[in-house]
Coordinates of C-alpha atoms and ligand atoms in Angstrom, one line a residue:
M4 CA 95.9 111.2 129.8
A5 CA 94.4 109.1 132.7
G6 CA 95.0 105.3 132.4
T7 CA 97.6 105.5 129.7
G8 CA 101.4 104.9 129.6
V9 CA 102.7 103.4 132.9
F10 CA 99.1 103.8 134.2
S11 CA 97.5 101.6 131.5
E12 CA 97.1 98.6 133.8
L13 CA 94.7 100.7 135.9
I14 CA 91.9 100.6 133.4
D15 CA 89.8 97.8 131.9
G16 CA 87.6 99.0 129.1
D17 CA 85.9 102.1 130.5
T18 CA 86.3 101.2 134.1
F19 CA 89.2 101.8 136.5
R20 CA 90.3 98.7 138.5
F21 CA 91.0 98.6 142.2
Y22 CA 94.3 97.7 143.8
S23 CA 94.6 94.6 146.0
D24 CA 97.4 92.1 146.8
G25 CA 99.8 94.1 144.6
Q26 CA 97.6 93.9 141.5
W27 CA 95.1 96.0 139.6
K28 CA 91.8 94.0 139.5
R29 CA 88.4 94.4 138.0
S30 CA 85.7 93.8 140.6
A31 CA 83.8 90.5 140.4
S32 CA 80.6 92.6 140.9
G33 CA 80.8 93.7 137.3
Q34 CA 79.4 97.0 138.6
S35 CA 80.9 100.4 138.4
L36 CA 80.3 103.9 139.9
P37 CA 80.4 107.0 137.8
V38 CA 82.7 109.9 138.6
I39 CA 80.9 113.0 137.4
N40 CA 82.9 115.9 136.0
P41 CA 81.6 118.9 138.0
T42 CA 82.1 121.3 135.0
T43 CA 80.4 119.3 132.2
R44 CA 78.1 117.4 134.7
R45 CA 78.7 114.3 132.5
T46 CA 80.3 111.0 133.5
Q47 CA 84.1 111.5 133.2
Y48 CA 85.3 108.1 134.5
N49 CA 83.9 104.9 135.9
I50 CA 85.4 103.1 139.0
S51 CA 84.9 99.6 140.3
A52 CA 82.1 99.0 142.8
C53 CA 83.9 96.3 144.9
T54 CA 82.2 93.5 146.8
R55 CA 82.3 92.6 150.4
E56 CA 84.5 89.5 149.6
E57 CA 87.0 91.8 147.9
V58 CA 87.0 94.0 151.0
D59 CA 87.6 90.9 153.2
Q60 CA 90.4 89.6 151.0
M61 CA 92.1 93.0 151.0
F62 CA 92.3 93.0 154.8
V63 CA 93.7 89.4 154.8
S64 CA 96.5 90.5 152.5
A65 CA 97.1 93.7 154.4
K66 CA 97.5 91.8 157.7
E67 CA 100.0 89.4 156.3
A68 CA 102.0 92.1 154.5
Q69 CA 102.1 94.3 157.7
R70 CA 103.7 91.6 159.8
A71 CA 106.6 91.4 157.3
W72 CA 106.8 95.2 156.8
A73 CA 107.2 95.7 160.6
R74 CA 110.5 93.8 160.3
V75 CA 111.8 95.9 157.4
P76 CA 114.5 98.3 158.8
L77 CA 113.4 101.9 159.1
W78 CA 116.0 103.2 156.7
K79 CA 114.6 100.9 154.0
R80 CA 111.1 102.0 154.6
A81 CA 112.2 105.6 154.3
G82 CA 114.0 104.8 151.0
A83 CA 110.9 103.3 149.6
L84 CA 108.9 106.4 150.5
H85 CA 111.5 108.6 148.8
K86 CA 111.0 106.6 145.6
V87 CA 107.3 107.3 145.8
A88 CA 107.9 111.0 146.2
A89 CA 110.1 111.0 143.0
L90 CA 107.4 109.1 141.1
L91 CA 104.7 111.5 142.2
R92 CA 106.8 114.4 140.8
Q93 CA 107.5 112.5 137.6
H94 CA 103.8 111.8 137.0
K95 CA 102.4 115.1 138.4
D96 CA 100.8 116.1 135.1
V97 CA 98.6 113.1 134.6
I98 CA 97.5 113.0 138.3
A99 CA 96.8 116.8 138.2
E100 CA 94.7 116.3 135.0
C101 CA 92.5 113.8 136.9
L102 CA 92.0 116.4 139.7
V103 CA 90.9 119.0 137.1
K104 CA 88.4 116.6 135.6
E105 CA 87.1 115.0 138.8
I106 CA 86.9 117.8 141.3
A107 CA 87.3 120.9 139.1
K108 CA 90.4 122.0 140.9
P109 CA 92.1 124.8 138.9
A110 CA 94.9 123.3 136.8
A111 CA 97.8 125.1 138.6
D112 CA 96.5 124.2 142.1
S113 CA 96.1 120.6 141.0
K114 CA 99.8 120.4 140.1
T115 CA 100.6 122.1 143.4
E116 CA 98.6 119.4 145.3
V117 CA 100.7 116.6 143.7
I118 CA 104.0 118.4 144.4
R119 CA 103.0 119.2 147.9
S120 CA 102.2 115.5 148.3
A121 CA 105.6 114.5 147.1
D122 CA 107.2 116.9 149.5
F123 CA 105.0 115.5 152.3
V124 CA 106.2 112.0 151.6
D125 CA 109.9 113.0 151.6
Y126 CA 109.6 115.0 154.8
T127 CA 107.7 112.1 156.5
A128 CA 110.4 109.6 155.5
E129 CA 113.0 111.9 157.1
E130 CA 110.9 112.7 160.2
G131 CA 110.2 109.0 160.7
I132 CA 113.9 108.2 160.7
R133 CA 114.4 110.8 163.4
I134 CA 111.5 110.2 165.7
L135 CA 111.0 106.5 165.4
S136 CA 114.6 105.7 166.1
E137 CA 114.3 107.3 169.5
G138 CA 112.9 105.5 172.5
K139 CA 113.0 106.3 176.2
L140 CA 114.8 104.9 179.2
L141 CA 112.9 105.5 182.5
L142 CA 114.4 105.0 185.9
P143 CA 112.1 104.0 188.8
D144 CA 113.5 105.8 191.8
S145 CA 111.8 109.1 191.0
F146 CA 108.5 107.6 192.2
P147 CA 108.1 107.3 196.0
G148 CA 108.9 103.9 197.5
N149 CA 111.1 102.8 194.6
E150 CA 114.8 102.0 194.4
R151 CA 116.8 101.9 191.2
N152 CA 116.2 98.2 190.6
K153 CA 114.4 98.2 187.3
L154 CA 114.8 99.9 183.9
C155 CA 111.8 100.8 181.7
L156 CA 112.6 100.8 177.9
S157 CA 109.8 102.2 175.8
S158 CA 109.5 102.8 172.1
R159 CA 106.8 103.2 169.4
V160 CA 105.5 100.2 167.6
P161 CA 103.0 100.0 164.6
L162 CA 99.2 99.7 165.1
G163 CA 98.7 97.1 162.3
V164 CA 96.3 98.0 159.5
V165 CA 95.2 101.6 159.0
L166 CA 92.0 102.4 157.1
A167 CA 92.5 105.7 155.3
I168 CA 89.4 107.6 154.1
P169 CA 90.2 111.0 152.5
P170 CA 87.7 113.6 151.2
F171 CA 87.1 114.8 147.7
N172 CA 88.8 118.2 148.0
Y173 CA 92.4 116.8 148.4
P174 CA 92.1 113.2 147.2
V175 CA 95.8 112.9 146.6
N176 CA 97.3 115.0 149.4
L177 CA 94.9 113.8 152.1
S178 CA 95.6 110.3 151.1
V179 CA 99.4 110.6 151.3
S180 CA 99.1 112.5 154.5
K181 CA 97.7 109.2 156.0
L182 CA 99.7 106.7 153.9
A183 CA 103.2 108.1 154.5
P184 CA 103.1 108.4 158.3
A185 CA 101.4 105.0 158.6
L186 CA 103.9 103.2 156.3
I187 CA 107.1 104.7 157.8
A188 CA 105.8 103.6 161.2
G189 CA 105.4 100.0 160.0
N190 CA 101.7 99.7 159.3
A191 CA 99.8 98.5 156.2
V192 CA 97.2 100.8 154.7
V193 CA 93.9 100.3 153.0
V194 CA 92.7 103.5 151.2
K195 CA 89.1 104.1 150.4
P196 CA 89.3 107.1 148.0
P197 CA 86.5 109.6 147.7
T198 CA 84.3 108.8 144.6
Q199 CA 85.0 112.3 143.2
G200 CA 88.8 112.2 143.1
A201 CA 89.1 108.4 143.0
V202 CA 90.9 108.2 139.7
A203 CA 93.6 110.8 140.8
A204 CA 94.0 108.8 144.0
L205 CA 94.3 105.5 142.1
H206 CA 97.1 107.0 140.0
M207 CA 98.8 108.2 143.2
I208 CA 98.5 104.6 144.6
H209 CA 100.2 103.3 141.4
C210 CA 103.3 105.3 142.4
F211 CA 103.5 103.0 145.5
H212 CA 103.2 100.0 143.1
L213 CA 105.9 101.3 140.8
A214 CA 108.1 102.1 143.8
G215 CA 108.1 98.4 144.6
F216 CA 106.1 98.3 147.9
P217 CA 105.4 94.7 148.9
K218 CA 102.1 93.2 147.8
G219 CA 99.2 93.8 150.1
L220 CA 100.9 96.5 152.1
V221 CA 99.1 99.3 150.3
S222 CA 95.7 98.8 148.7
A223 CA 92.9 100.9 147.3
I224 CA 89.3 99.8 147.3
T225 CA 86.5 101.7 145.6
V226 CA 83.0 101.0 147.0
N227 CA 79.5 102.3 147.1
V228 CA 79.6 103.6 150.7
S229 CA 75.9 103.3 151.2
E230 CA 76.3 99.5 150.8
L231 CA 79.8 98.8 152.2
G232 CA 80.8 101.9 154.2
D233 CA 79.9 100.3 157.5
I234 CA 81.5 97.0 156.6
L235 CA 84.8 98.8 156.0
T236 CA 84.8 101.1 159.1
T237 CA 83.7 98.3 161.5
H238 CA 85.9 95.6 159.9
P239 CA 87.6 93.6 162.7
A240 CA 90.9 93.7 160.8
V241 CA 91.1 97.5 161.1
N242 CA 93.4 98.8 163.8
C243 CA 93.1 102.5 163.2
I244 CA 90.9 104.8 161.1
S245 CA 92.2 108.0 159.7
F246 CA 89.3 109.9 158.2
T247 CA 89.0 113.3 156.7
G248 CA 85.5 114.5 155.7
G249 CA 82.2 115.8 156.9
N250 CA 79.8 114.8 159.6
T251 CA 79.8 111.2 158.4
G252 CA 83.0 111.0 160.5
I253 CA 81.0 111.5 163.7
A254 CA 78.9 108.4 162.9
I255 CA 82.0 106.4 162.0
A256 CA 83.7 107.4 165.3
K257 CA 80.6 106.3 167.3
R258 CA 80.7 102.9 165.7
A259 CA 84.4 102.3 165.6
G260 CA 85.0 100.7 169.0
M261 CA 88.3 100.3 170.7
I262 CA 90.7 101.5 168.1
P263 CA 92.7 104.8 167.7
L264 CA 90.9 107.4 165.5
Q265 CA 92.3 110.3 163.7
M266 CA 89.3 112.3 162.5
E267 CA 89.5 115.6 160.7
L268 CA 86.0 116.9 160.2
G269 CA 84.1 120.0 159.2
G270 CA 85.0 123.6 160.1
K271 CA 83.4 127.0 160.3
D272 CA 86.6 128.9 160.5
A273 CA 86.0 132.5 161.8
C274 CA 88.0 135.6 160.9
I275 CA 87.7 138.2 163.6
V276 CA 88.7 141.7 162.5
L277 CA 89.4 144.1 165.3
D278 CA 89.1 147.9 165.0
D279 CA 92.9 148.4 164.9
A280 CA 93.5 145.9 162.1
D281 CA 95.4 146.5 158.8
L282 CA 92.2 146.3 156.7
D283 CA 94.0 145.8 153.4
L284 CA 95.8 142.7 154.9
A285 CA 92.5 141.4 156.4
A286 CA 90.6 141.9 153.1
A287 CA 93.3 140.1 151.1
N288 CA 93.2 137.2 153.5
I289 CA 89.4 137.0 153.6
V290 CA 89.3 136.7 149.8
K291 CA 92.2 134.2 149.6
G292 CA 91.0 132.3 152.6
G293 CA 87.3 132.4 151.7
F294 CA 87.5 131.8 147.9
S295 CA 90.5 129.6 147.1
Y296 CA 89.3 126.5 145.5
S297 CA 85.9 128.1 145.6
G298 CA 85.7 127.8 149.4
Q299 CA 85.9 124.0 149.3
R300 CA 88.6 123.8 152.0
C301 CA 88.0 122.8 155.6
T302 CA 90.2 125.7 156.5
A303 CA 88.4 128.2 154.3
V304 CA 87.2 131.5 156.0
K305 CA 83.6 130.6 156.6
V306 CA 82.4 133.6 158.6
V307 CA 83.8 137.1 159.1
L308 CA 83.2 138.8 162.4
A309 CA 84.0 142.4 161.9
M310 CA 83.8 145.2 164.5
D311 CA 81.1 147.7 163.7
S312 CA 83.5 150.7 163.4
I313 CA 85.6 149.2 160.6
A314 CA 83.0 146.8 159.0
D315 CA 82.0 149.2 156.2
S316 CA 85.5 149.9 155.0
L317 CA 86.5 146.2 155.3
V318 CA 83.4 145.1 153.2
E319 CA 84.3 147.7 150.6
K320 CA 87.9 146.4 150.3
V321 CA 86.7 142.8 150.2
N322 CA 84.2 143.6 147.5
A323 CA 86.8 145.3 145.4
K324 CA 88.9 142.1 145.4
I325 CA 85.9 139.9 144.8
A326 CA 85.2 141.9 141.6
K327 CA 88.7 140.8 140.3
L328 CA 88.2 137.1 140.8
S329 CA 87.9 135.2 137.5
V330 CA 85.1 132.7 137.2
G331 CA 85.1 129.7 134.8
A332 CA 86.4 126.3 134.0
P333 CA 89.3 124.7 136.0
E334 CA 91.3 124.1 132.8
T335 CA 91.6 127.9 132.4
D336 CA 92.9 128.3 135.9
A337 CA 89.9 130.4 136.9
D338 CA 89.8 131.5 140.5
I339 CA 86.3 130.3 141.0
T340 CA 85.4 126.9 139.4
P341 CA 82.3 124.7 139.6
V342 CA 81.7 123.2 143.0
V343 CA 82.0 119.4 143.3
S344 CA 78.4 118.3 142.7
E345 CA 74.9 119.4 142.0
N346 CA 73.9 118.4 145.5
S347 CA 76.6 120.7 146.9
A348 CA 75.5 123.6 144.7
N349 CA 71.9 123.1 145.8
F350 CA 73.0 123.1 149.4
I351 CA 75.0 126.3 149.0
E352 CA 72.0 127.9 147.3
S353 CA 69.7 126.9 150.1
L354 CA 72.0 128.7 152.6
V355 CA 72.1 131.8 150.4
M356 CA 68.3 131.9 150.0
D357 CA 67.7 131.4 153.7
A358 CA 70.0 134.3 154.5
K359 CA 68.4 136.5 151.8
Q360 CA 64.9 135.7 153.0
R361 CA 65.8 136.6 156.6
G362 CA 67.1 140.0 155.6
A363 CA 70.9 139.6 154.9
K364 CA 72.5 141.9 152.3
L365 CA 73.9 140.3 149.2
W366 CA 76.7 142.5 147.8
Q367 CA 76.8 140.7 144.5
E368 CA 73.9 139.4 142.4
Y369 CA 73.4 135.6 143.2
R370 CA 74.4 133.8 140.0
R371 CA 74.6 130.1 139.3
E372 CA 75.3 128.2 136.1
G373 CA 75.1 124.5 136.6
N374 CA 77.5 123.8 139.4
L375 CA 79.3 127.1 139.0
I376 CA 78.4 129.6 141.7
F377 CA 79.7 133.1 141.4
P378 CA 81.5 134.5 144.4
L379 CA 79.3 136.2 147.0
L380 CA 79.7 138.3 150.1
I381 CA 76.7 138.1 152.4
D382 CA 76.6 141.0 154.8
Q383 CA 74.4 141.8 157.9
V384 CA 74.2 138.1 158.8
R385 CA 72.5 137.5 162.1
P386 CA 72.6 134.4 164.4
E387 CA 69.1 133.2 163.3
M388 CA 70.4 132.6 159.7
R389 CA 71.7 129.1 158.8
I390 CA 74.8 130.5 157.2
A391 CA 75.9 131.9 160.5
W392 CA 76.6 128.3 161.7
E393 CA 76.6 125.9 158.7
E394 CA 79.6 125.5 156.4
P395 CA 78.7 126.2 152.8
F396 CA 81.8 124.6 151.3
G397 CA 81.4 127.0 148.4
P398 CA 82.4 130.5 147.3
V399 CA 80.1 132.3 149.7
V400 CA 81.4 134.3 152.7
P401 CA 79.0 135.7 155.4
V402 CA 79.8 138.8 157.5
I403 CA 78.5 139.3 161.0
R404 CA 79.0 142.7 162.5
I405 CA 80.0 142.7 166.2
R406 CA 80.1 145.4 168.8
T407 CA 82.7 143.9 171.1
I408 CA 85.5 141.4 170.9
E409 CA 83.6 139.2 173.5
E410 CA 80.7 139.0 171.1
G411 CA 83.0 137.6 168.3
V412 CA 84.6 135.1 170.6
H413 CA 81.3 134.0 172.0
H414 CA 80.0 133.3 168.4
C415 CA 83.1 131.2 167.7
N416 CA 82.8 129.2 170.9
S417 CA 79.1 128.6 170.4
S418 CA 79.8 126.8 167.1
R419 CA 79.7 123.0 166.9
Y420 CA 82.9 123.3 164.9
A421 CA 86.3 124.4 166.1
L422 CA 89.0 123.7 163.5
Q423 CA 90.8 127.0 163.0
G424 CA 90.2 130.7 163.3
C425 CA 92.0 133.9 162.7
V426 CA 92.3 137.3 164.2
F427 CA 93.4 140.6 162.6
T428 CA 94.8 143.3 164.9
N429 CA 97.9 145.4 165.2
S430 CA 98.2 144.6 168.9
I431 CA 99.9 141.3 169.7
H432 CA 98.4 141.5 173.2
R433 CA 94.9 141.7 171.9
A434 CA 95.7 138.9 169.4
L435 CA 96.9 136.6 172.2
I436 CA 93.9 137.4 174.4
V437 CA 91.5 136.5 171.5
S438 CA 93.6 133.4 170.7
D439 CA 93.5 132.2 174.3
A440 CA 89.7 132.9 174.5
M441 CA 88.9 131.0 171.3
E442 CA 88.3 127.3 172.0
T443 CA 89.6 126.3 168.6
G444 CA 92.3 123.9 167.3
T445 CA 94.5 126.6 165.8
I446 CA 94.3 130.4 165.7
Q447 CA 96.3 132.3 163.0
I448 CA 97.3 135.8 163.9
N449 CA 97.1 138.2 160.9
S450 CA 96.7 135.5 158.3
A451 CA 93.9 133.3 157.0
P452 CA 93.5 129.7 158.4
A453 CA 95.6 127.0 156.7
R454 CA 96.8 123.5 157.4
G455 CA 100.3 124.0 156.2
P456 CA 103.3 123.9 156.5
D457 CA 102.4 120.3 156.7
H458 CA 104.6 119.5 159.7
F459 CA 102.7 121.9 161.9
P460 CA 100.1 120.4 164.2
F461 CA 96.6 120.4 162.7
Q462 CA 93.6 119.5 164.8
G463 CA 90.0 120.3 165.4
F464 CA 88.1 120.5 168.7
R465 CA 84.4 119.6 169.3
D466 CA 82.7 118.3 166.1
S467 CA 85.8 119.3 164.0
G468 CA 87.8 116.2 165.0
I469 CA 89.7 113.8 167.2
G470 CA 93.5 113.7 167.5
S471 CA 96.0 115.8 165.7
Q472 CA 97.6 115.7 162.2
G473 CA 100.8 117.3 160.9
I474 CA 103.6 115.0 160.0
T475 CA 105.1 114.5 163.4
N476 CA 101.7 114.1 165.2
S477 CA 100.5 111.7 162.5
I478 CA 103.4 109.4 163.0
G479 CA 102.7 109.5 166.7
M480 CA 99.0 108.7 166.0
M481 CA 99.9 105.7 163.8
T482 CA 101.9 104.1 166.5
K483 CA 101.4 102.9 170.1
V484 CA 103.9 102.9 173.0
K485 CA 105.3 99.6 174.0
S486 CA 107.5 99.1 177.2
T487 CA 109.9 96.4 178.3
V488 CA 110.8 96.6 182.0
I489 CA 114.1 95.0 183.1
N490 CA 113.9 93.9 186.7
M491 CA 117.2 93.5 188.6
P492 CA 117.8 91.6 191.8
V493 CA 119.6 94.5 193.3
S494 CA 119.6 98.3 192.9
S495 CA 122.3 99.8 190.8
Y496 CA 123.1 103.5 190.8
T497 CA 125.2 104.9 188.0
M498 CA 128.7 105.8 189.4
G499 CA 127.2 105.1 192.8
Ligands
LIG522 N1 89.0 118.9 158.8 C1 89.6 118.6 157.7 O1 90.8 118.4 157.6 C2 88.8 118.5 156.5 C3 87.4 118.4 156.5 N2 86.7 118.3 155.4 C4 85.2 118.3 155.5 O2 84.7 117.3 154.6 C5 83.5 117.7 154.0 C6 83.5 117.7 152.5 O3 84.2 116.5 152.1 P1 83.4 115.3 151.6 O4 84.3 114.4 150.8 O5 82.1 115.7 150.9 O6 83.0 114.6 152.9 P2 82.3 113.2 153.2 O7 82.2 113.1 154.7 O8 81.0 113.1 152.4 O9 83.2 112.1 152.6 C7 84.5 111.9 153.0 C8 84.9 110.5 152.7 O10 84.2 109.6 153.4 C9 83.6 108.6 152.6 N3 82.3 108.2 153.1 C10 81.1 108.7 153.1 N4 80.2 108.0 153.8 C11 80.9 107.0 154.3 C12 80.5 105.8 155.1 N5 79.3 105.7 155.5 N6 81.5 105.0 155.4 C13 82.7 105.1 155.0 N7 83.2 106.1 154.2 C14 82.2 107.1 153.9 C15 83.4 109.4 151.2 O11 83.3 108.5 150.2 P3 82.4 108.9 148.9 O12 83.1 110.0 148.2 O13 82.4 107.6 148.1 O14 81.1 109.3 149.4 C16 84.8 110.1 151.2 O15 85.8 109.3 150.9 C17 83.3 119.1 154.6 O16 82.4 119.0 155.7 C18 84.6 119.6 155.0 O17 84.6 120.5 156.0 C19 87.2 118.3 154.2 C20 88.6 118.4 154.1 C21 89.5 118.5 155.2
LIG523 O1 91.1 119.5 153.4 C1 91.3 120.7 153.7 O2 90.5 121.6 153.4 C2 92.6 120.9 154.3 O3 93.0 120.0 155.1 C3 93.0 122.3 154.4 O4 94.3 122.3 153.8 P1 94.8 123.7 153.3 O5 94.6 124.7 154.4 O6 96.2 123.5 152.9 O7 93.9 124.1 152.1

């Protein structure tokens, strides 16, 4: 159970503490924030509403700890991360239970999130050892006018303090995907967990504590973002922001100033199905891609663009699979579980009603019980409907019928979002032409969009993000290049 056993110091009465300076603390504010269980719609946990002073103190500790951590040998940093991975595996059940209660993630997927996070940490430790131990030697005489009289040595150095802000849908995995690359590279990290998912994230943070990370190097602060969000993201001690979430990220990026940003924002991932596609394969991927975790993935299939000639049979196959999805509570491992909040359910409903009123065809009866929305395929969607462009982040997939490939590509490239997309066809040439034409971070050929495997580059264009993730790229983004140039009085040519 949450807050028991080795996790008992996380809780004080009915409120979870925050983690600062290597200790679990109750906020001086005496205030808390509720974490609402999406299934019961009742308060499941309370977390501390920290104060501005507590934010400031956390950054002071982080700065100090980072200076010492940057001097810890790489192999020791890697060793500490391997300990965290082992602890995450050891405590996967309790962390997964929090995910079930806080974000209604199905029980099996919740465990998978924790295991995937442990694997991520192990891989990052190993990748860090490989790539951070390599620097570059540059010779000057390749550039006109130069002799070989200087040597440039460049390597990657830490940025300082990284502010990590993950979203509700992967509160553990999208925390460690910021923490591990930052730490292996010699940075300190302050995590601001999502309110829904905070308790799972705090348990994950405790694994860093149990692994013996130096005090102040890793901290977790829970705040009311409407009061302290700006204070955090514009804090002068922050040297990098790694944010995953919705459009809030755009406002954060505009205010951030001269620091590196890694922003993974919304998506409207399109699935283009051409007339020569394997329709069983396409239908299976539309259902898996559109409805896993009830569509609450940035990489969910959020619009299907089907060529007219195959659209009827594709829709029929997708509907047959939707009929087999189980709907219910996350504890029972149902395929479709309640969406994260009432606000989210209301928003999804507004998109469905807008499409219905404008003449779209709903293949299933629209059903909602509390935050539980039953899976829905919305056909005959046209560009004037909101659902053609907005991301529902729920178990609702729109279908737009297209006459030409160009029409499909044009729709994708007109979207403000450009995270991933996919194309189904039996012709690799057509697939590559579509992939080249789509101005999108990643295109999957004959499979639904997905972030993993986690060392693959993962990036969004336009309003979907800044920078690139994936283990190797994240380590790169959490460091900067530093050069030392050795100037010599005379030129020296090897063997010359
Ligand atoms: N591209 C990607 O990799 C991903 C993108 N997403 C996108 O995220 C959205 C859903 O996730 P959701 O969690 O609702 O996204 P939000 O943007 O609402 O929140 C993301 C995080 O930002 C915090 N936050 C909100 N406002 C502020 C602020 N003013 N200052 C600082 N922090 C703030 C939230 O805290 P709090 O919870 O306390 O509000 C949360 O921790 C969707 O649009 C989805 O597409 C999601 C996952 C991955
Ligand atoms: O937050 C998200 O939705 C992800 O980054 C997508 O990850 P997934 O493709 O592994 O679900």
